[in-house]
mmCIF file of C-alpha atoms in Angstrom:
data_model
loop_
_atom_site.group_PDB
_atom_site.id
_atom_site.type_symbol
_atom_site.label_atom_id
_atom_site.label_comp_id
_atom_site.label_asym_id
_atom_site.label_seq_id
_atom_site.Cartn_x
_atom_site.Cartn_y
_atom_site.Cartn_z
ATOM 1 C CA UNK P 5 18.266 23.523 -93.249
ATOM 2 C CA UNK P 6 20.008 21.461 -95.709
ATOM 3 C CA UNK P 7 21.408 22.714 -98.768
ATOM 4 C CA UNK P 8 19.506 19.887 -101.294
ATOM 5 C CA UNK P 9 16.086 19.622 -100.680
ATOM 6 C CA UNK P 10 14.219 16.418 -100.468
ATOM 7 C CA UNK P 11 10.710 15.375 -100.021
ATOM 8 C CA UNK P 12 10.377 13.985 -96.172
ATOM 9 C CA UNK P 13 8.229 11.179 -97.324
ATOM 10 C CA UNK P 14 7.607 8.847 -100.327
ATOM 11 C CA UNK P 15 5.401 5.315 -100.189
ATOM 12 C CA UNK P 16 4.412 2.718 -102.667
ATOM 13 C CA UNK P 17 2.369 -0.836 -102.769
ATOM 14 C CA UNK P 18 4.902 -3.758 -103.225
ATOM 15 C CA UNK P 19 5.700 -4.098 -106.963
ATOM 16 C CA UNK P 20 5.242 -0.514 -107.701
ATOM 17 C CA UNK P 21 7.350 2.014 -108.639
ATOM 18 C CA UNK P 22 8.485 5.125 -106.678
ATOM 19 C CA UNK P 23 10.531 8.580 -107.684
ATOM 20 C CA UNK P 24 12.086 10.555 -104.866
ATOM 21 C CA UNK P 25 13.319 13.834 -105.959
ATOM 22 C CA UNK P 26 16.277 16.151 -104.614
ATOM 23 C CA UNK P 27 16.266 19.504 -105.854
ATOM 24 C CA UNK P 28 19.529 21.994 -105.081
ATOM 25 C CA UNK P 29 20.528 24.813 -108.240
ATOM 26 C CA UNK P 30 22.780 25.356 -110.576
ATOM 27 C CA UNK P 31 25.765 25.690 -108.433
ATOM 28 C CA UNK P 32 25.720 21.953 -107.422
ATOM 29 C CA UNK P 33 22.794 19.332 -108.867
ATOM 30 C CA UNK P 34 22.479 21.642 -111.989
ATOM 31 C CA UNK P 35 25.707 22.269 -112.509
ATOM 32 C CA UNK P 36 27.933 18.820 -112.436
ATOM 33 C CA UNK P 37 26.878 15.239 -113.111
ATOM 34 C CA UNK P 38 27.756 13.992 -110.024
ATOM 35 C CA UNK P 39 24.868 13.224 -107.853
ATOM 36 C CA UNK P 40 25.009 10.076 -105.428
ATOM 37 C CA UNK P 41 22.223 8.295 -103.674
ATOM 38 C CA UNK P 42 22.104 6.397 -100.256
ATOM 39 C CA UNK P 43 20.126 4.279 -98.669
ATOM 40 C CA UNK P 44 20.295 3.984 -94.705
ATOM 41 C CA UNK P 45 17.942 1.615 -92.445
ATOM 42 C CA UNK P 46 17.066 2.310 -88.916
ATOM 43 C CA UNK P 47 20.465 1.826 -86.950
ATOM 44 C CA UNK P 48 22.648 1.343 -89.773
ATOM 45 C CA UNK P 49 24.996 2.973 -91.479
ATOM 46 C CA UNK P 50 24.417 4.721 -95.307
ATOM 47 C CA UNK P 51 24.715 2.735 -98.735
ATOM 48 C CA UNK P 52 26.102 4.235 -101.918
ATOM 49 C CA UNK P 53 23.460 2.799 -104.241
ATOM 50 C CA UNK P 54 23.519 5.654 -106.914
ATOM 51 C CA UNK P 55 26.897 7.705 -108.323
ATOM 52 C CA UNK P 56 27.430 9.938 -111.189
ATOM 53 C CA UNK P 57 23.450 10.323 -110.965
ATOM 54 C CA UNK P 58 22.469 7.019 -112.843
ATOM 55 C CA UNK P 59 25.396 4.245 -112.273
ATOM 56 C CA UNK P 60 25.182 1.504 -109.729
ATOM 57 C CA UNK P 61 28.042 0.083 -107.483
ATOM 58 C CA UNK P 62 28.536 -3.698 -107.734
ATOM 59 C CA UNK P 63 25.933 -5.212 -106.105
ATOM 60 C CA UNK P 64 23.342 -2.911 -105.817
ATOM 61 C CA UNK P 65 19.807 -4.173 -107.837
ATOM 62 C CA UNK P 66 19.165 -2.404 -111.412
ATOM 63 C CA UNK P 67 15.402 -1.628 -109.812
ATOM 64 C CA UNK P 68 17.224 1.290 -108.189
ATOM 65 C CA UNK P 69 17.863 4.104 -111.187
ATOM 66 C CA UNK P 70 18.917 7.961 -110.975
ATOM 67 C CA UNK P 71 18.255 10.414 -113.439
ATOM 68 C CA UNK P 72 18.640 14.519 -113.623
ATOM 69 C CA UNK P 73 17.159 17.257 -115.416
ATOM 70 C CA UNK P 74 18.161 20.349 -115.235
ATOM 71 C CA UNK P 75 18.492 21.456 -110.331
ATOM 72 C CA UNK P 76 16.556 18.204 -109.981
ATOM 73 C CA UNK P 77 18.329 14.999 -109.326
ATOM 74 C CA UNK P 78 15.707 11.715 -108.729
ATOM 75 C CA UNK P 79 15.988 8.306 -107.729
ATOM 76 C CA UNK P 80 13.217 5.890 -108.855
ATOM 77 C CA UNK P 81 12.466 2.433 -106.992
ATOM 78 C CA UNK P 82 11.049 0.040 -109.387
ATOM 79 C CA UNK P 83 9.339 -3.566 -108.311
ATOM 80 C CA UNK P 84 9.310 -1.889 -104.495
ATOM 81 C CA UNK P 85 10.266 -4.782 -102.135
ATOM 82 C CA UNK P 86 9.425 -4.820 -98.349
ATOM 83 C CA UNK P 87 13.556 -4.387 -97.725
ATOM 84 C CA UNK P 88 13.195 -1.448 -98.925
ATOM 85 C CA UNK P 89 11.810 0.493 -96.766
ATOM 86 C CA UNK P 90 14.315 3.078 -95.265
ATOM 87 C CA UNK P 91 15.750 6.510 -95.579
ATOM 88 C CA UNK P 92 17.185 7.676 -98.650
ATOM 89 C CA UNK P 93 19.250 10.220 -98.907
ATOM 90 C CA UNK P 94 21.084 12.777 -101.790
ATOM 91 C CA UNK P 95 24.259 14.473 -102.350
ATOM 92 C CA UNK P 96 25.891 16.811 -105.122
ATOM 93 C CA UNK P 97 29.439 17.916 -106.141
ATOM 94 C CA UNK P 98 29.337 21.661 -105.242
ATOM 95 C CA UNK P 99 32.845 22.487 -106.922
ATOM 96 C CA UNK P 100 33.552 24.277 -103.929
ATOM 97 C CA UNK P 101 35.110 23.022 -100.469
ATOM 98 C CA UNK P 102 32.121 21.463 -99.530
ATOM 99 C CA UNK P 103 29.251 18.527 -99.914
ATOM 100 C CA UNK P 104 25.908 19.468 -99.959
ATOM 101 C CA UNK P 105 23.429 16.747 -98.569
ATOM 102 C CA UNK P 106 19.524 16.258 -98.638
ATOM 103 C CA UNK P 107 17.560 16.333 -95.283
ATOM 104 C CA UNK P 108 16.597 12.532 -96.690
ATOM 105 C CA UNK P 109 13.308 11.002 -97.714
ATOM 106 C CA UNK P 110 11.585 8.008 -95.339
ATOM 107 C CA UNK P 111 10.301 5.542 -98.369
ATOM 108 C CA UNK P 112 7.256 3.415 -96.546
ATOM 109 C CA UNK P 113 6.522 0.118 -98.648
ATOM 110 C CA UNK P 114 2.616 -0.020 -97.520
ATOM 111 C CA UNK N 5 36.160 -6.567 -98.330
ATOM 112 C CA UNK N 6 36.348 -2.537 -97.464
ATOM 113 C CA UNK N 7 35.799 -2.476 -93.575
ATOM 114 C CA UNK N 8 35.814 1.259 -91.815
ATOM 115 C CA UNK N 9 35.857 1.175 -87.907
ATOM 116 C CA UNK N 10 35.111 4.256 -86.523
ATOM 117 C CA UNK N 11 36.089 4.797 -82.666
ATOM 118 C CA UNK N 12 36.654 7.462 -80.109
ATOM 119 C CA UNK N 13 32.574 8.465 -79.590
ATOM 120 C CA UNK N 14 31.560 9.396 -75.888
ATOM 121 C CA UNK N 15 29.715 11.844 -73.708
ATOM 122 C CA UNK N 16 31.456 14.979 -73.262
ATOM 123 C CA UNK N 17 30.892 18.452 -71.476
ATOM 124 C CA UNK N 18 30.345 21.814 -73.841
ATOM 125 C CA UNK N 19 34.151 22.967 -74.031
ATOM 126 C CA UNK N 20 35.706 19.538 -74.389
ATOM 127 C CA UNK N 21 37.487 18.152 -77.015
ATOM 128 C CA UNK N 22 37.597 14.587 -78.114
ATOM 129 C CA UNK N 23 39.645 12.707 -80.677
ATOM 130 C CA UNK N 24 37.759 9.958 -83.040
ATOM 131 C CA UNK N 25 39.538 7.585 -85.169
ATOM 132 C CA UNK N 26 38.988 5.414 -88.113
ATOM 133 C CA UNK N 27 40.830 2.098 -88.992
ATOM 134 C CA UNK N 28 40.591 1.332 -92.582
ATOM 135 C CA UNK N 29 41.314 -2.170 -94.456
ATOM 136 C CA UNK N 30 40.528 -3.915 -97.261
ATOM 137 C CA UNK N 31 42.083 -1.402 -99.626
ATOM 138 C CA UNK N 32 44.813 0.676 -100.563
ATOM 139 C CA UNK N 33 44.340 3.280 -97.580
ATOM 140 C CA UNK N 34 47.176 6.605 -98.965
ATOM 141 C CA UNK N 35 45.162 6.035 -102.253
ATOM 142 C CA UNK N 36 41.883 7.186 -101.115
ATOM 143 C CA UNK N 37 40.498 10.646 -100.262
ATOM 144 C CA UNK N 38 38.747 10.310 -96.465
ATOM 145 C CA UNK N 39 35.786 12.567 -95.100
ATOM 146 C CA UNK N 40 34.053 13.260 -91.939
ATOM 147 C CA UNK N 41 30.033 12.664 -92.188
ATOM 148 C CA UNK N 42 27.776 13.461 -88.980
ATOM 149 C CA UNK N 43 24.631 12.587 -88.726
ATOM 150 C CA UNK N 44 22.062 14.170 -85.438
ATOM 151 C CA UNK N 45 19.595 12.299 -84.079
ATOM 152 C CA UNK N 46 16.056 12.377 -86.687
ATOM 153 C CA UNK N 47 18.471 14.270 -88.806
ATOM 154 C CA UNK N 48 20.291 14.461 -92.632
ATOM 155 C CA UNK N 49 23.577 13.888 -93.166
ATOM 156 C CA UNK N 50 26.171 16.712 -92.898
ATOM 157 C CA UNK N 51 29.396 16.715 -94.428
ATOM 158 C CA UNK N 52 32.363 17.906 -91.849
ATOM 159 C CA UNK N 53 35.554 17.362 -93.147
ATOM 160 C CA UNK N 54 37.765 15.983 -95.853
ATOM 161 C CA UNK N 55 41.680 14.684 -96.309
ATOM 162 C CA UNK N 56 43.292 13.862 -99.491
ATOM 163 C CA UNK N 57 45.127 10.860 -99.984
ATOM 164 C CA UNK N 58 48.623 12.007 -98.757
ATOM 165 C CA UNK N 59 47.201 14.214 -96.079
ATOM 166 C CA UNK N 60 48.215 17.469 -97.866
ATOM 167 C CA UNK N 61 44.447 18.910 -98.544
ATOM 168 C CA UNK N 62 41.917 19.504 -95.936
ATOM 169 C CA UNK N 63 38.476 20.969 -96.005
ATOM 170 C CA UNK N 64 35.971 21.883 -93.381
ATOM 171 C CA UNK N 65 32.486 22.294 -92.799
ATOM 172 C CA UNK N 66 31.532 25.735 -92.051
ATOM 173 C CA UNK N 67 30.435 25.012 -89.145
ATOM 174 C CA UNK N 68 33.581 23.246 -87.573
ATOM 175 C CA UNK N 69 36.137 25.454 -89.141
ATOM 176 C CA UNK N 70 38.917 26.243 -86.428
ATOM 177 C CA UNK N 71 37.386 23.658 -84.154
ATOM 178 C CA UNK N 72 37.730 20.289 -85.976
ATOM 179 C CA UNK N 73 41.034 19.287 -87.394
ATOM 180 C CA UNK N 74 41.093 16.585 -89.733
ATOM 181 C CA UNK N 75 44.749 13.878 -90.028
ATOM 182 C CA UNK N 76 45.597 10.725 -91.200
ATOM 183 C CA UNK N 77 48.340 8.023 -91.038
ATOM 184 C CA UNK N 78 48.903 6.089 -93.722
ATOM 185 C CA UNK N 79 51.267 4.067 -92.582
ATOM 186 C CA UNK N 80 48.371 2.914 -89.964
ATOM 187 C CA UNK N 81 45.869 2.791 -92.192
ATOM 188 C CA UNK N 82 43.700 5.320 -89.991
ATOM 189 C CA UNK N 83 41.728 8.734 -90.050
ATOM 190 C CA UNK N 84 41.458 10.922 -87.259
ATOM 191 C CA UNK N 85 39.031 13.532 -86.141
ATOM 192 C CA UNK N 86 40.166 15.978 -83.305
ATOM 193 C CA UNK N 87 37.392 17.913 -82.012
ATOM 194 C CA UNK N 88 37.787 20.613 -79.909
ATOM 195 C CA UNK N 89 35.563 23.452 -77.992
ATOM 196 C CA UNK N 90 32.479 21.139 -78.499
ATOM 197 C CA UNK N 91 29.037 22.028 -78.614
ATOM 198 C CA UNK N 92 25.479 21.050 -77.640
ATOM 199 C CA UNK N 93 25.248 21.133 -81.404
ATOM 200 C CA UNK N 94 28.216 18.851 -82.792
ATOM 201 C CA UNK N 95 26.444 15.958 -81.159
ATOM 202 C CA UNK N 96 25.488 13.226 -83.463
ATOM 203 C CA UNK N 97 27.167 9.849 -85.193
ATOM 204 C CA UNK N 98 30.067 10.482 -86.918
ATOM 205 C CA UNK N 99 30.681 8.457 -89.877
ATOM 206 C CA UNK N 100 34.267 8.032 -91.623
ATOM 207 C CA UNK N 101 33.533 8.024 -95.576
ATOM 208 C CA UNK N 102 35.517 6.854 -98.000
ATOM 209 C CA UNK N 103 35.154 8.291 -101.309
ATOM 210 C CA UNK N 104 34.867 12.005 -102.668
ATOM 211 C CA UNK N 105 31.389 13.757 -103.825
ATOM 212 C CA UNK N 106 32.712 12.868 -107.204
ATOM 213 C CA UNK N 107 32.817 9.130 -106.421
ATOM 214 C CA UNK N 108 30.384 8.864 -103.995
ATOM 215 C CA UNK N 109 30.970 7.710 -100.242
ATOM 216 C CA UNK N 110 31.165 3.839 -98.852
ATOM 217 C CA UNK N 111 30.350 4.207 -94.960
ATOM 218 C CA UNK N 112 31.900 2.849 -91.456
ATOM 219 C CA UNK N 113 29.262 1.955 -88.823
ATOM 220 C CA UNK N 114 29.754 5.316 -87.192
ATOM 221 C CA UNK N 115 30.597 6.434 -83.933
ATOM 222 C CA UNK N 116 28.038 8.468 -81.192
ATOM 223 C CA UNK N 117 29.069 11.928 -79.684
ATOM 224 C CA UNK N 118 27.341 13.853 -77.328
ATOM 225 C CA UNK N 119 28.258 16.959 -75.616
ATOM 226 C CA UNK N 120 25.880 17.413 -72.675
ATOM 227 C CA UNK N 121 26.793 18.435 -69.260
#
């Protein structure tokens, strides 16, 4: 069981907009603003589109946005596009000696 | 260009150890804390390990405490992962991360371990 909890499954139409959640408590989401976002396609290896909840790395398209509030972290897909369709997935500063991930969401583009 | 070549994946019998390895470039290697990421088949991601920059702080998964041990070589550029008494369990693709959960993580291509006898 992973320690940040995802939805298994999120879809939209082309052009819409999607919001996949990741919900952990106050010890890690909650607690620091440091929640990152990945994306991973079949085969491949992860993507750091999302840091420090809501910034984007170089490079990565300002349709992908994070936000928090309060143990819930989200990421939210705007104008979907057929590329991107893959697995997303969530992780948290824990202050501890270790990194909570989500189990990761499957985004379908229908 | 930050490239991350993981290496050192294989089939291996429940007991056996195995050493994976990570050459880094395109960036100031002793700079940069380095992590362990594993990933099993249909499955999340699951944070194993992680180094400092100079090699003096290491951290563990729970589940790999006293059976991993994480190193690096800065003067090669290059992470290592020595796993020992392996398990049905630890197999997966391990991923070398650079980054901390502060910073977020940029990925190699990972490597494929699977203990199975």
């Amino acid at each position: 069981q992973s320690a940040l909890t995802q939805p298994p499954s999120a879809s939209g139409s082309p052009g819409q907009s999607v919001t996949i959640s990741c919900t952990g408590t106050s010890s890690d989401v909650g607690g620091y603003n440091y929640v990152s976002w990945y994306q991973q396609h079949p085969g491949k290896a992860p993507k750091l589109m999302i840091y420090e909840v809501s910034k984007r790395p170089s490079g990565v398209p300002d349709r992908f946005s994070g936000s928090k509030s309060g143990n819930t972290a989200s990421l939210t897909v705007s104008g979907l596009q057929a590329e991107d369709e893959a697995d997303y997935h969530c992780s948290s500063h824990a202050g501890g000696n270790s990194v909570p991930f989500g189990g990761g969401t499957k985004l379908t583009v229908l | 260009e930050v490239q991350l070549v993981e290496s050192g994946g294989g089939l291996v019998q429940p007991g056996g150890s195995l050493r994976l390895s990570c050459a880094a470039s395109g960036f100031t290697f002793s700079t940069y804390d380095m992590n362990w990421v594993r990933q099993a088949p249909g499955k999340g991601l699951e944070w194993v390990s992680h180094i400092s920059g100079s090699g003096t702080a290491m951290h563990y998964a729970d589940s790999v405490k006293g059976r991993f041990t994480i190193s690096r070589d800065n003067a090669k550029n290059s992470l290592y992962l020595q796993m020992n008494s392996l398990r049905a369990e630890d197999s997966a693709v391990y991923y070398c991360a650079r980054g901390t959960s502060l910073s977020g993580y940029n990925w190699g291509q990972g490597t494929l371990v699977i203990v199975s006898s």
